[in-house]
Amino acid sequence: MAETGSARPATAGAFDRLEVALDRASPIPLYYQLAQHLESAIERGALAPGDLLGNEVDIAARLGLSRPTVRQAIQSLVDKGLMVRRRGIGTQVVHSQVRRSLELSSLYDDLAAAGQSPATRVLRNEIQSASAEVAAALGIPEGRDVIVLERLRTTHGEPVAHLCNHLPASLIQADTGRLRETGLYRVLRAAGITLHSAQQTVGARSATDREAELLDEPAGAALLTMRRTAYDDHGRAVEYGTHVYRASRYTFDFQLLVRP
Amino acid sequence: MAETGSARPATAGAFDRLEVALDRASPIPLYYQLAQHLESAIERGALAPGDLLGNEVDIAARLGLSRPTVRQAIQSLVDKGLMVRRRGIGTQVVHSQVRRSLELSSLYDDLAAAGQSPATRVLRNEIQSASAEVAAALGIPEGRDVIVLERLRTTHGEPVAHLCNHLPASLIQADTGRLRETGLYRVLRAAGITLHSAQQTVGARSATDREAELLDEPAGAALLTMRRTAYDDHGRAVEYGTHVYRASRYTFDFQLLVRP
DNA sequence: CAGTGGTCTAGACCACGTT
DNA sequence: ACGTGGTCTAGACCACTGA
């Protein structure tokens, strides 16, 4: 009965304006294709902040998808903080511009993405037996062999950070040459180690004399510190790092989402 | 045909050992009830790290739920980093103990949860016109009225942080008495403002003379700084804060998850 | 090969917020 | 009252993993 026909100007959502072409032959899941389309539409402004997307049933019908599939796509954007759902209202693009949230990428990637042309000086790359602190952080017996990496990260010739990492020696062979050109996490990834999570602690303290010299800061300058243990898929600790950053040249930016 | 009867020792998952009682009359969603059961089982050790949960179809059958509902429950735990799914293997409890990740709670809640019995001294609570910096952070016109809050947070009589917040004056009436006893975010919540997300920047710098005196630190001590803009459901900026923490008494802990 | 999670369908009813 | 998202069902087929 309630056949609305072709005209439906009533509660048209912003989704109408989009041209979404799904490829059912692609190995990429449909919900993921849709999510990518929506995200890129937001990025290029085709979906503006505050826009109502339009209801899920219509979108599903228009795309020839089932509603759960459409929901899965939208939900992934909600989880990213790009959209907000409201019962009785609809789904809208979030008003505030969302900055990229902190990911589990290496500092190298962070800097490269920011166009900072990072470089690395490897100060130390050797095998030692694990101290009590390192053993506890990595969850291995004290005295077990670990790779100790000490590096100085610079951008445009200026030092940014002093990085000290410990890895179980059984994991990889740390190639100093490769570590000069890229980040530790890329080396791990290339070795088939997929990171899963990391526990980080960020703090501050005054620079030691050696740190001040390495980082080209005055004695006793305030530095930003970060201690991190990274875990792989199996929950095994893969890396323990204690890093020190020049506070004048580096901060941690991240976005928090309230879990509903 | 393939009636296995009561004996099924073959690939029994750890889920068998759990007693999960769902309340279909409850307004709490079934997937959420199941997720809570599983999470508490992990917390009290009934599900140990590395345990295979058992396949989703069986669990669904045992509980009288559909598989998507069971999946939704498990997925929420995967999103929290408590479990890992592997195709062809199953779902297991993550090996490493997962610490609580940083949430969008107030410093007051953080300290209270840690049993630190926080207290607050309100140094300033007045209305001013927004400076360019504050106006830009809050997304309002320069010169618009804003509430300026300056507070000193202490635990056990020792200063921990110096907090400076700016809020659009139209939002709430900031009651100094309530701010002494609780955190700003609780006051906001009580005023019907639901926070949605926040953008934070963490850094470090040396203490000014006034900060050193307020925080009982030596002159020029290294301090941890945090700048935050918080947004509500509609994406409107609700609060802009510039906080300074004693590095000797406070750090930021958080967990990062790799999004798959 | 058998078993697992990953994806998808086509519906249904309910709770909530607006009107 | 109505429209929205929130939840749930009962299946289906596929892709990956391990033996």
Coordinates of C-alpha atoms (C1' of nucleotides) in Angstrom, one line a residue:
Chain A
M1 CA 0.0 0.0 0.0
A2 CA 2.3 2.7 1.3
E3 CA 4.0 2.7 -2.1
T4 CA 5.9 5.9 -2.1
G5 CA 7.0 5.5 -5.7
S6 CA 10.0 7.3 -6.9
A7 CA 9.6 10.6 -5.1
R8 CA 10.8 10.5 -1.5
P9 CA 12.0 13.9 -0.5
A10 CA 10.7 13.5 3.0
T11 CA 13.4 12.3 5.2
A12 CA 16.1 11.8 2.6
G13 CA 19.4 11.2 4.2
A14 CA 22.7 12.4 2.9
F15 CA 23.4 8.9 1.7
D16 CA 21.3 9.6 -1.4
R17 CA 23.9 12.0 -2.7
L18 CA 26.6 9.3 -2.7
E19 CA 27.4 7.0 -5.5
V20 CA 28.4 3.7 -3.8
A21 CA 29.4 0.9 -6.0
L22 CA 30.0 -2.4 -4.4
D23 CA 32.0 -5.2 -6.0
R24 CA 30.5 -8.5 -5.0
A25 CA 33.2 -10.4 -6.7
S26 CA 35.9 -8.8 -4.6
P27 CA 37.4 -10.7 -1.7
I28 CA 37.0 -7.5 0.4
P29 CA 33.9 -7.9 2.6
L30 CA 30.9 -5.9 1.6
Y31 CA 30.5 -4.2 4.9
Y32 CA 34.1 -3.1 4.7
Q33 CA 33.7 -1.8 1.1
L34 CA 30.7 0.3 2.3
A35 CA 32.6 1.5 5.4
Q36 CA 35.5 2.6 3.2
H37 CA 33.1 4.5 0.8
L38 CA 31.5 6.3 3.7
E39 CA 34.8 7.1 5.4
S40 CA 36.2 8.6 2.2
A41 CA 33.0 10.5 1.6
I42 CA 33.5 12.0 5.1
E43 CA 37.1 12.8 4.4
R44 CA 36.4 14.6 1.1
G45 CA 33.5 16.4 2.6
A46 CA 30.7 14.7 0.6
L47 CA 29.3 13.8 4.0
A48 CA 29.6 16.9 6.1
P49 CA 29.6 17.1 9.9
G50 CA 26.0 16.9 11.2
D51 CA 24.6 15.3 8.1
L52 CA 22.0 12.6 8.7
L53 CA 23.0 9.5 6.9
G54 CA 19.4 8.2 6.3
N55 CA 17.9 5.1 7.9
E56 CA 19.6 1.8 7.7
V57 CA 16.7 -0.1 6.1
D58 CA 16.6 2.3 3.1
I59 CA 20.3 2.1 2.6
A60 CA 20.3 -1.7 2.7
A61 CA 17.5 -1.8 0.1
R62 CA 19.2 0.7 -2.1
L63 CA 22.5 -1.3 -2.1
G64 CA 20.9 -4.7 -2.2
L65 CA 22.3 -5.6 1.1
S66 CA 20.8 -6.9 4.3
R67 CA 20.4 -4.5 7.2
P68 CA 22.9 -6.3 9.5
T69 CA 25.6 -5.9 6.8
V70 CA 24.8 -2.2 6.6
R71 CA 24.9 -1.9 10.3
Q72 CA 28.2 -3.6 10.5
A73 CA 29.7 -1.0 8.2
I74 CA 28.2 1.9 10.0
Q75 CA 29.2 0.4 13.4
S76 CA 32.8 0.4 12.4
L77 CA 32.7 4.1 11.7
V78 CA 31.0 4.7 15.0
D79 CA 33.8 2.8 16.7
K80 CA 36.3 5.0 15.0
G81 CA 34.4 8.1 16.3
L82 CA 33.4 9.3 12.9
M83 CA 29.6 8.9 13.3
V84 CA 27.1 8.9 16.1
R85 CA 23.9 7.0 16.3
R86 CA 20.8 8.3 18.0
R87 CA 17.6 6.4 18.5
G88 CA 14.7 8.2 17.0
I89 CA 16.9 10.5 15.1
G90 CA 19.3 8.6 12.9
T91 CA 23.0 8.3 12.3
Q92 CA 25.0 11.5 11.7
V93 CA 28.5 12.5 10.9
V94 CA 30.2 13.7 14.0
H95 CA 30.5 17.5 14.2
S96 CA 34.0 17.9 15.5
Q97 CA 36.9 17.2 13.2
V98 CA 38.4 14.1 14.4
R99 CA 42.1 13.9 14.4
R100 CA 44.0 10.7 13.9
S101 CA 44.2 8.8 17.1
L102 CA 47.4 7.3 18.4
E103 CA 48.1 3.9 16.9
L104 CA 50.5 1.2 17.6
S105 CA 52.9 2.5 15.0
S106 CA 56.5 3.1 15.4
L107 CA 57.8 6.6 16.0
Y108 CA 59.5 6.2 12.6
D109 CA 56.1 5.9 10.9
D110 CA 54.7 8.7 12.9
L111 CA 57.5 11.1 11.8
A112 CA 57.5 9.9 8.3
A113 CA 53.8 10.4 8.0
A114 CA 54.3 13.9 9.3
G115 CA 56.8 14.6 6.5
Q116 CA 59.7 14.8 9.0
S117 CA 62.2 12.6 7.1
P118 CA 63.4 10.7 10.1
A119 CA 66.8 9.1 10.3
T120 CA 68.3 6.8 12.9
R121 CA 71.7 6.4 14.4
V122 CA 72.2 3.0 16.0
L123 CA 74.3 3.5 19.1
R124 CA 74.1 -0.1 20.3
N125 CA 72.9 -3.4 18.9
E126 CA 74.1 -6.3 21.0
I127 CA 73.0 -9.3 23.0
Q128 CA 73.0 -9.2 26.8
S129 CA 71.4 -11.2 29.5
A130 CA 68.2 -9.8 30.8
S131 CA 68.2 -7.7 33.9
A132 CA 65.5 -8.1 36.5
E133 CA 63.5 -5.2 35.1
V134 CA 63.7 -6.3 31.5
A135 CA 62.9 -9.9 32.4
A136 CA 59.9 -8.9 34.3
A137 CA 58.6 -6.6 31.5
L138 CA 59.1 -9.3 28.9
G139 CA 57.9 -12.2 31.0
I140 CA 61.0 -14.2 30.6
P141 CA 63.5 -15.7 33.1
E142 CA 66.2 -13.3 34.4
G143 CA 69.5 -13.8 32.6
R144 CA 67.9 -15.0 29.3
D145 CA 69.5 -13.5 26.2
V146 CA 67.9 -10.3 24.9
I147 CA 68.8 -8.0 22.1
V148 CA 69.6 -4.5 23.4
L149 CA 69.0 -1.7 21.0
E150 CA 70.0 1.9 21.6
R151 CA 69.1 4.4 18.9
L152 CA 69.0 8.1 18.4
R153 CA 66.2 9.3 16.2
T154 CA 66.6 12.6 14.3
T155 CA 64.6 14.7 11.9
H156 CA 66.3 17.2 9.6
G157 CA 69.5 16.5 11.5
E158 CA 68.0 17.5 14.8
P159 CA 67.8 14.8 17.5
V160 CA 64.2 14.0 18.6
A161 CA 64.3 11.0 20.7
H162 CA 66.6 8.5 22.5
L163 CA 65.2 5.0 22.1
C164 CA 66.2 1.9 24.1
N165 CA 64.6 -1.4 23.3
H166 CA 64.9 -4.9 24.6
L167 CA 63.7 -8.0 22.6
P168 CA 63.9 -11.7 23.3
A169 CA 67.0 -12.8 21.3
S170 CA 65.0 -15.8 20.0
L171 CA 62.7 -13.6 18.0
I172 CA 64.7 -11.9 15.3
Q173 CA 68.1 -11.0 14.1
A174 CA 68.3 -7.2 14.3
D175 CA 70.0 -5.9 11.2
T176 CA 71.7 -2.7 12.1
G177 CA 71.6 -1.6 8.5
R178 CA 67.9 -2.0 8.2
L179 CA 67.4 -0.4 11.6
R180 CA 69.1 2.7 10.3
E181 CA 66.7 3.1 7.4
T182 CA 63.4 2.2 9.0
G183 CA 61.7 1.6 12.3
L184 CA 61.9 -1.3 14.6
Y185 CA 58.2 -2.2 14.1
R186 CA 58.6 -2.5 10.4
V187 CA 61.5 -4.9 11.0
L188 CA 59.4 -7.0 13.3
R189 CA 56.5 -7.0 10.8
A190 CA 58.9 -8.1 8.1
A191 CA 60.0 -11.0 10.3
G192 CA 56.4 -12.2 10.4
I193 CA 55.6 -10.9 13.9
T194 CA 52.2 -9.3 14.0
L195 CA 51.7 -6.9 16.9
H196 CA 48.5 -7.1 18.8
S197 CA 48.6 -4.7 21.7
A198 CA 50.9 -2.6 23.8
Q199 CA 50.9 -1.2 27.3
Q200 CA 52.4 2.3 27.5
T201 CA 53.3 4.5 30.4
V202 CA 54.0 8.2 29.6
G203 CA 55.8 10.4 32.1
A204 CA 58.3 13.1 32.4
R205 CA 61.7 13.7 34.1
S206 CA 64.8 15.8 33.9
A207 CA 67.5 14.8 31.4
T208 CA 70.6 13.1 32.6
D209 CA 73.9 14.6 31.5
R210 CA 74.3 12.0 28.7
E211 CA 70.7 12.5 27.5
A212 CA 71.1 16.2 27.5
E213 CA 74.2 15.9 25.3
L214 CA 72.7 13.3 23.0
L215 CA 69.5 15.3 22.5
D216 CA 71.2 18.6 22.3
E217 CA 69.3 20.0 25.2
P218 CA 70.5 22.1 28.2
A219 CA 71.4 20.1 31.3
G220 CA 68.4 19.1 33.4
A221 CA 65.9 19.9 30.7
A222 CA 62.4 18.5 31.0
L223 CA 62.0 15.4 28.8
L224 CA 59.0 13.3 27.9
T225 CA 59.4 9.6 28.7
M226 CA 57.6 6.5 27.4
R227 CA 57.8 3.0 28.6
R228 CA 56.2 0.4 26.5
T229 CA 55.7 -3.4 26.3
A230 CA 54.3 -4.7 23.1
Y231 CA 52.6 -8.1 22.7
D232 CA 52.0 -10.3 19.7
D233 CA 48.9 -12.2 18.7
H234 CA 49.6 -14.9 21.3
G235 CA 50.0 -12.5 24.1
R236 CA 53.8 -13.0 24.3
A237 CA 55.8 -9.9 25.1
V238 CA 57.7 -9.0 22.0
E239 CA 59.4 -5.8 22.9
Y240 CA 60.2 -3.6 25.9
G241 CA 61.2 -0.1 25.2
T242 CA 62.2 2.9 27.4
H243 CA 62.2 6.0 25.3
V244 CA 63.0 9.6 26.0
Y245 CA 61.7 12.5 23.8
R246 CA 62.7 16.1 23.6
A247 CA 59.7 17.8 25.0
S248 CA 60.4 20.8 22.8
R249 CA 60.0 18.8 19.7
Y250 CA 57.6 16.0 20.5
T251 CA 54.2 15.3 22.1
F252 CA 51.8 12.5 22.2
D253 CA 48.4 13.2 20.6
F254 CA 45.5 10.9 21.0
Q255 CA 41.8 10.7 20.9
L256 CA 39.7 9.0 23.6
L257 CA 36.2 7.7 22.8
V258 CA 33.7 7.0 25.5
R259 CA 32.5 3.5 25.3
P260 CA 28.7 3.5 25.2
Chain B
M1 CA 22.4 -39.0 12.6
A2 CA 25.5 -37.5 14.1
E3 CA 23.9 -37.5 17.5
T4 CA 26.8 -37.3 19.9
G5 CA 24.7 -37.8 23.0
S6 CA 26.0 -36.7 26.3
A7 CA 29.6 -37.6 25.9
R8 CA 31.7 -35.0 24.0
P9 CA 35.2 -34.9 25.4
A10 CA 36.7 -34.3 22.0
T11 CA 37.2 -30.6 21.4
A12 CA 35.5 -29.4 24.5
G13 CA 36.2 -25.7 25.1
A14 CA 36.7 -24.0 28.4
F15 CA 33.2 -22.7 28.1
D16 CA 31.9 -26.0 29.3
R17 CA 33.2 -25.4 32.8
L18 CA 31.3 -22.2 33.1
E19 CA 27.8 -21.8 34.5
V20 CA 26.2 -19.1 32.5
A21 CA 22.7 -18.2 33.4
L22 CA 21.0 -15.7 31.1
D23 CA 17.9 -13.7 32.2
R24 CA 15.7 -13.2 29.2
A25 CA 13.3 -11.0 31.2
S26 CA 16.1 -8.6 32.0
P27 CA 16.3 -5.4 30.0
I28 CA 20.1 -6.0 29.7
P29 CA 20.8 -7.3 26.2
L30 CA 21.6 -11.0 26.0
Y31 CA 24.9 -10.5 24.3
Y32 CA 25.9 -8.1 27.0
Q33 CA 24.9 -10.5 29.8
L34 CA 27.1 -13.2 28.1
A35 CA 30.0 -10.8 27.7
Q36 CA 29.8 -9.9 31.3
H37 CA 29.8 -13.5 32.3
L38 CA 32.8 -14.2 30.2
E39 CA 34.7 -11.2 31.4
S40 CA 34.1 -12.0 35.0
A41 CA 35.2 -15.6 34.3
I42 CA 38.4 -14.2 32.9
E43 CA 38.9 -11.9 35.9
R44 CA 38.5 -14.5 38.5
G45 CA 40.6 -17.0 36.5
A46 CA 37.9 -19.5 35.6
L47 CA 39.0 -18.8 32.0
A48 CA 42.7 -18.8 32.0
P49 CA 45.0 -17.2 29.5
G50 CA 45.4 -19.4 26.5
D51 CA 42.2 -21.3 27.1
L52 CA 40.2 -22.2 24.0
L53 CA 36.6 -21.0 24.5
G54 CA 35.0 -23.6 22.3
N55 CA 33.2 -23.0 19.0
E56 CA 30.5 -20.5 18.7
V57 CA 27.9 -22.8 17.3
D58 CA 28.1 -25.1 20.3
I59 CA 27.9 -22.2 22.7
A60 CA 24.9 -20.8 21.0
A61 CA 23.1 -24.1 21.1
R62 CA 24.0 -24.6 24.7
L63 CA 22.6 -21.2 25.7
G64 CA 19.7 -21.3 23.4
L65 CA 21.0 -18.3 21.5
S66 CA 21.6 -17.7 17.9
R67 CA 25.2 -17.6 16.7
P68 CA 25.2 -13.9 15.8
T69 CA 24.3 -13.0 19.3
V70 CA 27.1 -15.2 20.7
R71 CA 29.4 -13.6 18.2
Q72 CA 28.4 -10.1 19.3
A73 CA 29.3 -11.0 22.9
I74 CA 32.7 -12.5 22.0
Q75 CA 33.4 -9.6 19.7
S76 CA 33.0 -7.1 22.4
L77 CA 35.7 -8.9 24.4
V78 CA 37.9 -9.1 21.4
D79 CA 37.5 -5.3 21.1
K80 CA 38.6 -4.9 24.6
G81 CA 41.7 -7.0 24.0
L82 CA 40.7 -9.8 26.3
M83 CA 40.3 -12.5 23.6
V84 CA 41.7 -13.4 20.3
R85 CA 40.0 -15.1 17.4
R86 CA 41.9 -17.4 15.0
R87 CA 40.3 -19.0 12.0
G88 CA 40.6 -22.7 12.1
I89 CA 41.7 -22.6 15.7
G90 CA 39.1 -21.0 17.8
T91 CA 38.8 -18.1 20.3
Q92 CA 41.2 -18.0 23.2
V93 CA 41.8 -15.8 26.2
V94 CA 44.7 -13.5 25.6
H95 CA 47.9 -14.6 27.3
S96 CA 49.1 -11.4 28.8
Q97 CA 47.3 -9.8 31.6
V98 CA 45.6 -6.7 30.3
R99 CA 45.7 -3.7 32.4
R100 CA 43.0 -1.2 32.3
S101 CA 43.2 1.2 29.5
L102 CA 43.0 5.0 29.8
E103 CA 39.4 6.1 29.8
L104 CA 37.8 9.4 29.5
S105 CA 37.4 9.7 33.2
S106 CA 38.4 12.6 35.3
L107 CA 41.6 12.6 37.2
Y108 CA 39.4 12.6 40.3
D109 CA 37.9 9.3 39.3
D110 CA 41.3 7.9 38.4
L111 CA 42.7 8.8 41.8
A112 CA 39.6 7.7 43.7
A113 CA 39.7 4.3 42.0
A114 CA 43.4 4.0 43.0
G115 CA 42.4 4.6 46.6
Q116 CA 44.2 7.9 46.7
S117 CA 41.4 9.9 48.5
P118 CA 41.7 13.0 46.3
A119 CA 40.8 16.4 47.4
T120 CA 40.6 19.7 45.5
R121 CA 41.3 23.3 46.3
V122 CA 39.5 25.7 44.0
L123 CA 41.9 28.5 43.3
R124 CA 39.7 30.3 40.8
N125 CA 36.1 30.0 39.5
E126 CA 35.0 33.0 37.5
I127 CA 33.7 34.1 34.2
Q128 CA 36.0 35.7 31.6
S129 CA 35.9 36.5 28.0
A130 CA 37.6 33.8 25.9
S131 CA 41.1 34.4 24.7
A132 CA 42.1 33.5 21.1
E133 CA 43.6 30.2 22.3
V134 CA 40.6 29.2 24.3
A135 CA 38.1 30.4 21.7
A136 CA 39.9 28.3 19.0
A137 CA 40.0 25.2 21.2
L138 CA 36.3 25.5 22.1
G139 CA 35.2 26.5 18.6
I140 CA 33.4 29.7 19.8
P141 CA 33.9 33.3 18.9
E142 CA 36.7 35.2 20.7
G143 CA 35.5 37.2 23.6
R144 CA 32.5 35.0 24.4
D145 CA 32.0 34.3 28.1
V146 CA 33.7 31.3 29.4
I147 CA 34.0 29.8 32.9
V148 CA 37.6 29.7 34.0
L149 CA 38.4 27.1 36.6
E150 CA 41.8 26.8 38.3
R151 CA 42.2 23.9 40.8
L152 CA 44.8 22.2 42.8
R153 CA 44.4 18.4 43.2
T154 CA 45.9 16.7 46.1
T155 CA 46.1 13.2 47.6
H156 CA 46.9 12.6 51.2
G157 CA 47.6 16.3 51.5
E158 CA 50.3 16.2 48.8
P159 CA 49.7 18.2 45.6
V160 CA 49.5 16.1 42.5
A161 CA 48.3 18.3 39.7
H162 CA 47.4 21.9 38.8
L163 CA 44.3 22.0 36.6
C164 CA 43.1 24.8 34.5
N165 CA 39.8 24.4 32.6
H166 CA 37.7 26.6 30.3
L167 CA 34.0 25.9 29.6
P168 CA 31.4 27.8 27.6
A169 CA 29.6 29.8 30.2
S170 CA 26.2 28.8 28.7
L171 CA 26.7 25.2 29.6
I172 CA 26.6 24.9 33.4
Q173 CA 26.8 26.8 36.6
A174 CA 30.0 25.6 38.2
D175 CA 29.4 25.2 41.9
T176 CA 32.6 25.7 43.8
G177 CA 31.4 23.6 46.7
R178 CA 30.7 20.6 44.5
L179 CA 33.9 21.0 42.6
R180 CA 35.8 20.7 45.9
E181 CA 34.2 17.4 46.6
T182 CA 34.2 15.8 43.2
G183 CA 35.6 16.0 39.7
L184 CA 34.6 18.3 36.9
Y185 CA 33.4 15.5 34.8
R186 CA 31.0 14.3 37.4
V187 CA 29.6 17.8 37.6
L188 CA 29.1 17.9 33.9
R189 CA 27.4 14.5 33.9
A190 CA 25.1 15.6 36.6
A191 CA 24.2 18.6 34.4
G192 CA 23.0 16.2 31.7
I193 CA 26.1 16.6 29.5
T194 CA 27.3 13.3 28.1
L195 CA 30.8 13.2 27.0
H196 CA 31.6 11.5 23.7
S197 CA 35.2 12.0 22.9
A198 CA 38.3 14.0 23.7
Q199 CA 41.4 15.0 22.0
Q200 CA 44.5 15.0 24.2
T201 CA 48.0 16.1 23.9
V202 CA 50.6 15.0 26.4
G203 CA 54.0 16.6 26.8
A204 CA 56.5 17.8 29.3
R205 CA 58.1 21.1 30.3
S206 CA 59.9 22.7 33.2
A207 CA 57.9 24.2 36.0
T208 CA 57.3 27.9 36.3
D209 CA 58.1 29.4 39.6
R210 CA 54.4 29.6 40.6
E211 CA 53.8 26.0 39.5
A212 CA 56.9 24.8 41.5
E213 CA 55.5 26.5 44.6
L214 CA 52.0 25.2 44.1
L215 CA 53.1 21.7 43.5
D216 CA 55.8 21.7 46.1
E217 CA 58.5 20.9 43.6
P218 CA 62.0 22.4 43.2
A219 CA 62.3 25.3 40.7
G220 CA 62.5 24.1 37.1
A221 CA 61.4 20.6 37.9
A222 CA 60.2 18.4 35.0
L223 CA 56.4 18.3 34.8
L224 CA 54.0 16.3 32.8
T225 CA 51.5 18.4 30.8
M226 CA 48.2 17.5 29.2
R227 CA 46.1 19.7 27.0
R228 CA 42.6 18.3 26.3
T229 CA 39.4 19.3 24.5
A230 CA 36.4 17.3 25.3
Y231 CA 33.3 17.0 23.1
D232 CA 29.7 15.9 23.8
D233 CA 27.4 13.8 21.7
H234 CA 26.7 16.5 19.2
G235 CA 30.4 17.2 18.6
R236 CA 30.3 20.5 20.4
A237 CA 33.4 21.3 22.5
V238 CA 32.4 21.2 26.1
E239 CA 35.7 21.7 27.9
Y240 CA 39.2 22.8 27.3
G241 CA 41.8 22.0 29.9
T242 CA 45.5 22.6 30.4
H243 CA 46.8 20.5 33.2
V244 CA 50.2 20.1 34.8
Y245 CA 51.1 17.0 36.8
R246 CA 54.0 16.3 39.1
A247 CA 56.0 13.8 37.1
S248 CA 57.2 12.2 40.4
R249 CA 53.7 11.3 41.3
Y250 CA 51.7 10.8 38.2
T251 CA 52.0 9.0 34.8
F252 CA 49.6 8.2 32.0
D253 CA 49.1 4.5 31.5
F254 CA 47.2 3.2 28.5
Q255 CA 46.8 0.3 26.3
L256 CA 46.9 0.3 22.5
L257 CA 45.1 -2.3 20.4
V258 CA 46.0 -2.9 16.8
R259 CA 42.9 -2.7 14.8
P260 CA 42.6 -5.7 12.6
Chain C
dC1 C1' 39.8 -33.8 5.6
dA2 C1' 37.1 -31.8 9.4
dG3 C1' 36.6 -27.9 12.3
dT4 C1' 36.9 -23.1 13.0
dG5 C1' 35.8 -18.2 12.6
dG6 C1' 34.2 -14.6 8.8
dT7 C1' 30.6 -13.1 6.2
dC8 C1' 25.9 -12.6 4.7
dT9 C1' 20.7 -13.0 4.3
dA10 C1' 15.7 -11.8 5.3
dG11 C1' 13.2 -11.2 8.1
dA12 C1' 11.2 -10.0 13.3
dC13 C1' 10.1 -7.4 17.6
dC14 C1' 11.4 -3.9 20.9
dA15 C1' 12.9 0.6 23.2
dC16 C1' 13.6 5.0 22.6
dG17 C1' 13.1 9.9 21.1
dT18 C1' 10.7 13.0 18.4
dT19 C1' 6.4 14.9 16.7
Chain D
dA1 C1' 1.8 7.8 16.5
dC2 C1' 5.7 7.4 14.1
dG3 C1' 10.4 6.6 12.7
dT4 C1' 14.7 5.5 14.3
dG5 C1' 18.3 2.5 15.9
dG6 C1' 18.9 -1.8 19.2
dT7 C1' 18.5 -6.5 19.5
dC8 C1' 17.7 -11.2 18.0
dT9 C1' 16.7 -15.3 15.1
dA10 C1' 17.8 -19.4 12.1
dG11 C1' 19.7 -20.5 8.9
dA12 C1' 23.6 -20.3 4.7
dC13 C1' 28.1 -20.4 2.3
dC14 C1' 33.0 -19.3 2.3
dA15 C1' 38.1 -19.1 3.8
dC16 C1' 41.4 -20.4 6.6
dT17 C1' 43.9 -23.7 9.7
dG18 C1' 45.5 -28.0 11.3
dA19 C1' 45.9 -33.0 11.1

